[in-house]
């Protein structure tokens, strides 16, 4: 998709994402920038880079930037226990992660902020599914499950010639590793 990237939209989106981070002690824009850097680092490693497409890299860098957008400074457990409106909206399931994705997607649906303008419907769907999967994967509730699944897949040689499901798991592990 390199030729199709609308750089003006991408820059405008990233500025809006930066503005959308709250001034909370940890989940602020400095944290997002750190996660973008970490994600880019992991994506560039030989064992990862050979399995990912340019579209994967593009959507994961954007996903890393948006992964904690509008974070309120409280964790999922607090939001659920306090019956917060966001917890109600997302049925107590990966509350913040769903909130961050939805907050970012509301921005990206604006024509002048759409980083996928000019992409095919197939590329857009692939990017959205990958980003949603990876950002949901930052929910610490899934940490040990994903780690066990990843170790099992590595042990089984799944990353010698991974299918799309395994590539998505690899991408989610890159984002999650950068996030912790």
mmCIF file of C-alpha atoms in Angstrom:
data_model
loop_
_atom_site.group_PDB
_atom_site.id
_atom_site.type_symbol
_atom_site.label_atom_id
_atom_site.label_comp_id
_atom_site.label_asym_id
_atom_site.label_seq_id
_atom_site.Cartn_x
_atom_site.Cartn_y
_atom_site.Cartn_z
ATOM 1 C CA UNK A 1 0.000 0.000 0.000
ATOM 2 C CA UNK A 2 3.027 2.350 0.074
ATOM 3 C CA UNK A 3 1.975 4.056 -3.154
ATOM 4 C CA UNK A 4 -1.573 4.462 -1.862
ATOM 5 C CA UNK A 5 -0.742 6.114 1.477
ATOM 6 C CA UNK A 6 -2.274 9.545 1.802
ATOM 7 C CA UNK A 7 0.458 11.205 3.881
ATOM 8 C CA UNK A 8 -1.637 14.302 4.586
ATOM 9 C CA UNK A 9 -4.393 12.164 6.121
ATOM 10 C CA UNK A 10 -1.850 10.115 8.070
ATOM 11 C CA UNK A 11 -0.167 13.191 9.551
ATOM 12 C CA UNK A 12 -3.514 14.788 10.432
ATOM 13 C CA UNK A 13 -4.626 11.528 12.068
ATOM 14 C CA UNK A 14 -1.446 11.192 14.117
ATOM 15 C CA UNK A 15 -1.769 14.799 15.314
ATOM 16 C CA UNK A 16 -5.364 14.121 16.384
ATOM 17 C CA UNK A 17 -4.292 10.900 18.112
ATOM 18 C CA UNK A 18 -1.636 12.823 20.015
ATOM 19 C CA UNK A 19 -4.230 15.422 21.046
ATOM 20 C CA UNK A 20 -6.584 12.614 22.129
ATOM 21 C CA UNK A 21 -4.311 11.289 24.846
ATOM 22 C CA UNK A 22 -5.167 12.506 28.326
ATOM 23 C CA UNK A 23 -2.623 13.891 30.764
ATOM 24 C CA UNK A 24 -2.676 10.850 33.033
ATOM 25 C CA UNK A 25 0.388 9.514 34.851
ATOM 26 C CA UNK A 26 1.172 6.535 32.594
ATOM 27 C CA UNK A 27 -1.184 5.971 29.659
ATOM 28 C CA UNK A 28 -0.357 9.285 27.997
ATOM 29 C CA UNK A 29 1.109 10.187 24.616
ATOM 30 C CA UNK A 30 4.685 9.580 25.803
ATOM 31 C CA UNK A 31 3.688 5.990 26.539
ATOM 32 C CA UNK A 32 2.080 5.717 23.077
ATOM 33 C CA UNK A 33 5.246 7.041 21.417
ATOM 34 C CA UNK A 34 7.303 4.504 23.389
ATOM 35 C CA UNK A 35 4.993 1.676 22.268
ATOM 36 C CA UNK A 36 5.227 2.831 18.637
ATOM 37 C CA UNK A 37 9.019 2.731 18.904
ATOM 38 C CA UNK A 38 9.010 -0.692 20.560
ATOM 39 C CA UNK A 39 6.545 -2.112 18.056
ATOM 40 C CA UNK A 40 8.612 -0.807 15.127
ATOM 41 C CA UNK A 41 11.707 -2.359 16.698
ATOM 42 C CA UNK A 42 10.089 -5.783 17.036
ATOM 43 C CA UNK A 43 8.630 -5.614 13.518
ATOM 44 C CA UNK A 44 12.116 -4.930 12.128
ATOM 45 C CA UNK A 45 13.658 -8.037 13.697
ATOM 46 C CA UNK A 46 14.574 -10.674 11.096
ATOM 47 C CA UNK A 47 12.418 -13.425 12.642
ATOM 48 C CA UNK A 48 9.394 -11.144 12.429
ATOM 49 C CA UNK A 49 10.125 -9.006 9.358
ATOM 50 C CA UNK A 50 10.208 -11.972 6.991
ATOM 51 C CA UNK A 51 6.588 -12.805 7.851
ATOM 52 C CA UNK A 52 4.929 -9.394 7.741
ATOM 53 C CA UNK A 53 3.709 -7.357 4.806
ATOM 54 C CA UNK A 54 4.074 -3.596 4.319
ATOM 55 C CA UNK A 55 0.365 -3.351 5.185
ATOM 56 C CA UNK A 56 1.022 -5.183 8.466
ATOM 57 C CA UNK A 57 3.800 -2.754 9.380
ATOM 58 C CA UNK A 58 1.678 0.262 8.451
ATOM 59 C CA UNK A 59 -1.357 -0.821 10.448
ATOM 60 C CA UNK A 60 0.720 -1.940 13.446
ATOM 61 C CA UNK A 61 2.512 1.405 13.733
ATOM 62 C CA UNK A 62 -0.828 3.220 13.590
ATOM 63 C CA UNK A 63 -2.295 0.639 15.985
ATOM 64 C CA UNK A 64 0.550 1.200 18.441
ATOM 65 C CA UNK A 65 -0.065 4.955 18.322
ATOM 66 C CA UNK A 66 -3.780 4.558 19.008
ATOM 67 C CA UNK A 67 -3.672 1.585 21.398
ATOM 68 C CA UNK A 68 -4.411 3.674 24.544
ATOM 69 C CA UNK A 69 -6.214 6.645 22.964
ATOM 70 C CA UNK A 70 -8.395 8.599 25.436
ATOM 71 C CA UNK A 71 -7.250 6.407 28.351
ATOM 72 C CA UNK A 72 -9.054 7.670 31.476
ATOM 73 C CA UNK A 73 -6.302 6.643 33.896
ATOM 74 C CA UNK A 74 -8.248 3.766 35.455
ATOM 75 C CA UNK A 75 -7.975 0.054 34.647
ATOM 76 C CA UNK A 76 -10.619 -2.342 33.344
ATOM 77 C CA UNK A 77 -11.277 -3.850 36.776
ATOM 78 C CA UNK A 78 -12.056 -0.428 38.255
ATOM 79 C CA UNK A 79 -14.332 0.519 35.360
ATOM 80 C CA UNK A 80 -16.242 -2.756 35.666
ATOM 81 C CA UNK A 81 -16.498 -2.611 39.476
ATOM 82 C CA UNK A 82 -17.698 1.002 39.403
ATOM 83 C CA UNK A 83 -20.249 0.179 36.690
ATOM 84 C CA UNK A 84 -18.736 2.857 34.521
ATOM 85 C CA UNK A 85 -20.666 3.701 31.352
ATOM 86 C CA UNK A 86 -17.755 2.474 29.190
ATOM 87 C CA UNK A 87 -17.794 -0.897 30.963
ATOM 88 C CA UNK A 88 -21.537 -1.127 30.380
ATOM 89 C CA UNK A 89 -21.088 -0.210 26.704
ATOM 90 C CA UNK A 90 -18.516 -2.979 26.165
ATOM 91 C CA UNK A 91 -20.225 -5.547 28.421
ATOM 92 C CA UNK A 92 -17.277 -5.690 30.842
ATOM 93 C CA UNK A 93 -15.108 -7.291 28.142
ATOM 94 C CA UNK A 94 -11.730 -5.719 27.266
ATOM 95 C CA UNK A 95 -13.403 -2.441 28.135
ATOM 96 C CA UNK A 96 -10.513 -0.052 27.609
ATOM 97 C CA UNK A 97 -9.123 -1.855 24.589
ATOM 98 C CA UNK A 98 -12.495 -1.711 22.825
ATOM 99 C CA UNK A 99 -12.847 1.927 23.876
ATOM 100 C CA UNK A 100 -9.417 2.851 22.449
ATOM 101 C CA UNK A 101 -10.161 1.114 19.151
ATOM 102 C CA UNK A 102 -13.588 2.735 18.812
ATOM 103 C CA UNK A 103 -12.207 6.174 19.740
ATOM 104 C CA UNK A 104 -9.529 5.912 17.073
ATOM 105 C CA UNK A 105 -11.865 4.494 14.450
ATOM 106 C CA UNK A 106 -14.272 7.384 14.936
ATOM 107 C CA UNK A 107 -11.394 9.643 13.911
ATOM 108 C CA UNK A 108 -10.333 7.446 11.006
ATOM 109 C CA UNK A 109 -13.848 7.455 9.555
ATOM 110 C CA UNK A 110 -13.438 11.164 8.819
ATOM 111 C CA UNK A 111 -12.360 11.584 5.198
ATOM 112 C CA UNK A 112 -9.474 13.941 6.008
ATOM 113 C CA UNK A 113 -8.123 11.608 8.739
ATOM 114 C CA UNK A 114 -8.543 8.280 6.962
ATOM 115 C CA UNK A 115 -5.110 6.601 6.758
ATOM 116 C CA UNK A 116 -6.610 3.958 4.449
ATOM 117 C CA UNK A 117 -7.940 6.365 1.801
ATOM 118 C CA UNK A 118 -7.112 4.850 -1.569
ATOM 119 C CA UNK A 119 -6.700 1.331 -0.187
ATOM 120 C CA UNK A 120 -8.817 -1.509 -1.524
ATOM 121 C CA UNK A 121 -11.716 -2.821 0.555
ATOM 122 C CA UNK A 122 -9.693 -6.004 1.087
ATOM 123 C CA UNK A 123 -6.685 -4.056 2.404
ATOM 124 C CA UNK A 124 -8.923 -1.990 4.680
ATOM 125 C CA UNK A 125 -10.645 -5.076 6.124
ATOM 126 C CA UNK A 126 -7.316 -6.833 6.638
ATOM 127 C CA UNK A 127 -5.868 -3.787 8.389
ATOM 128 C CA UNK A 128 -8.922 -3.309 10.611
ATOM 129 C CA UNK A 129 -9.087 -6.977 11.635
ATOM 130 C CA UNK A 130 -5.362 -7.060 12.366
ATOM 131 C CA UNK A 131 -5.418 -3.838 14.382
ATOM 132 C CA UNK A 132 -8.465 -4.876 16.407
ATOM 133 C CA UNK A 133 -6.945 -8.293 17.161
ATOM 134 C CA UNK A 134 -3.601 -6.792 18.195
ATOM 135 C CA UNK A 135 -5.059 -4.029 20.371
ATOM 136 C CA UNK A 136 -7.474 -6.402 22.118
ATOM 137 C CA UNK A 137 -4.354 -8.492 22.739
ATOM 138 C CA UNK A 138 -2.944 -5.718 24.945
ATOM 139 C CA UNK A 139 -5.578 -6.561 27.581
ATOM 140 C CA UNK A 140 -3.503 -8.033 30.420
ATOM 141 C CA UNK A 141 -6.348 -10.483 31.041
ATOM 142 C CA UNK A 142 -5.064 -12.405 28.007
ATOM 143 C CA UNK A 143 -1.349 -12.185 28.815
ATOM 144 C CA UNK A 144 -0.732 -15.768 29.926
ATOM 145 C CA UNK A 145 -3.133 -17.302 27.410
ATOM 146 C CA UNK A 146 -1.449 -15.502 24.526
ATOM 147 C CA UNK A 147 2.029 -16.249 25.846
ATOM 148 C CA UNK A 148 1.218 -19.941 26.180
ATOM 149 C CA UNK A 149 -0.354 -20.027 22.718
ATOM 150 C CA UNK A 150 2.651 -18.217 21.234
ATOM 151 C CA UNK A 151 5.179 -20.561 22.876
ATOM 152 C CA UNK A 152 3.164 -23.564 21.705
ATOM 153 C CA UNK A 153 3.055 -22.278 18.120
ATOM 154 C CA UNK A 154 6.802 -21.523 18.169
ATOM 155 C CA UNK A 155 7.491 -25.010 19.534
ATOM 156 C CA UNK A 156 5.346 -26.549 16.797
ATOM 157 C CA UNK A 157 7.326 -24.733 14.095
ATOM 158 C CA UNK A 158 4.297 -22.672 13.057
ATOM 159 C CA UNK A 159 6.479 -19.667 12.281
ATOM 160 C CA UNK A 160 8.594 -21.546 9.732
ATOM 161 C CA UNK A 161 5.757 -20.928 7.283
ATOM 162 C CA UNK A 162 2.972 -19.180 9.229
ATOM 163 C CA UNK A 163 -0.621 -18.871 8.118
ATOM 164 C CA UNK A 164 -2.462 -15.560 8.534
ATOM 165 C CA UNK A 165 -3.743 -16.494 11.977
ATOM 166 C CA UNK A 166 -0.190 -17.088 13.207
ATOM 167 C CA UNK A 167 1.042 -13.852 11.621
ATOM 168 C CA UNK A 168 -1.685 -11.972 13.487
ATOM 169 C CA UNK A 169 -0.623 -13.663 16.714
ATOM 170 C CA UNK A 170 2.970 -12.614 16.011
ATOM 171 C CA UNK A 171 1.873 -9.028 15.375
ATOM 172 C CA UNK A 172 -0.195 -8.992 18.571
ATOM 173 C CA UNK A 173 2.824 -10.269 20.510
ATOM 174 C CA UNK A 174 4.971 -7.465 19.073
ATOM 175 C CA UNK A 175 2.469 -4.818 20.218
ATOM 176 C CA UNK A 176 1.877 -6.451 23.591
ATOM 177 C CA UNK A 177 5.621 -6.817 24.223
ATOM 178 C CA UNK A 178 6.168 -3.160 23.370
ATOM 179 C CA UNK A 179 3.268 -2.213 25.667
ATOM 180 C CA UNK A 180 4.659 -4.004 28.708
#
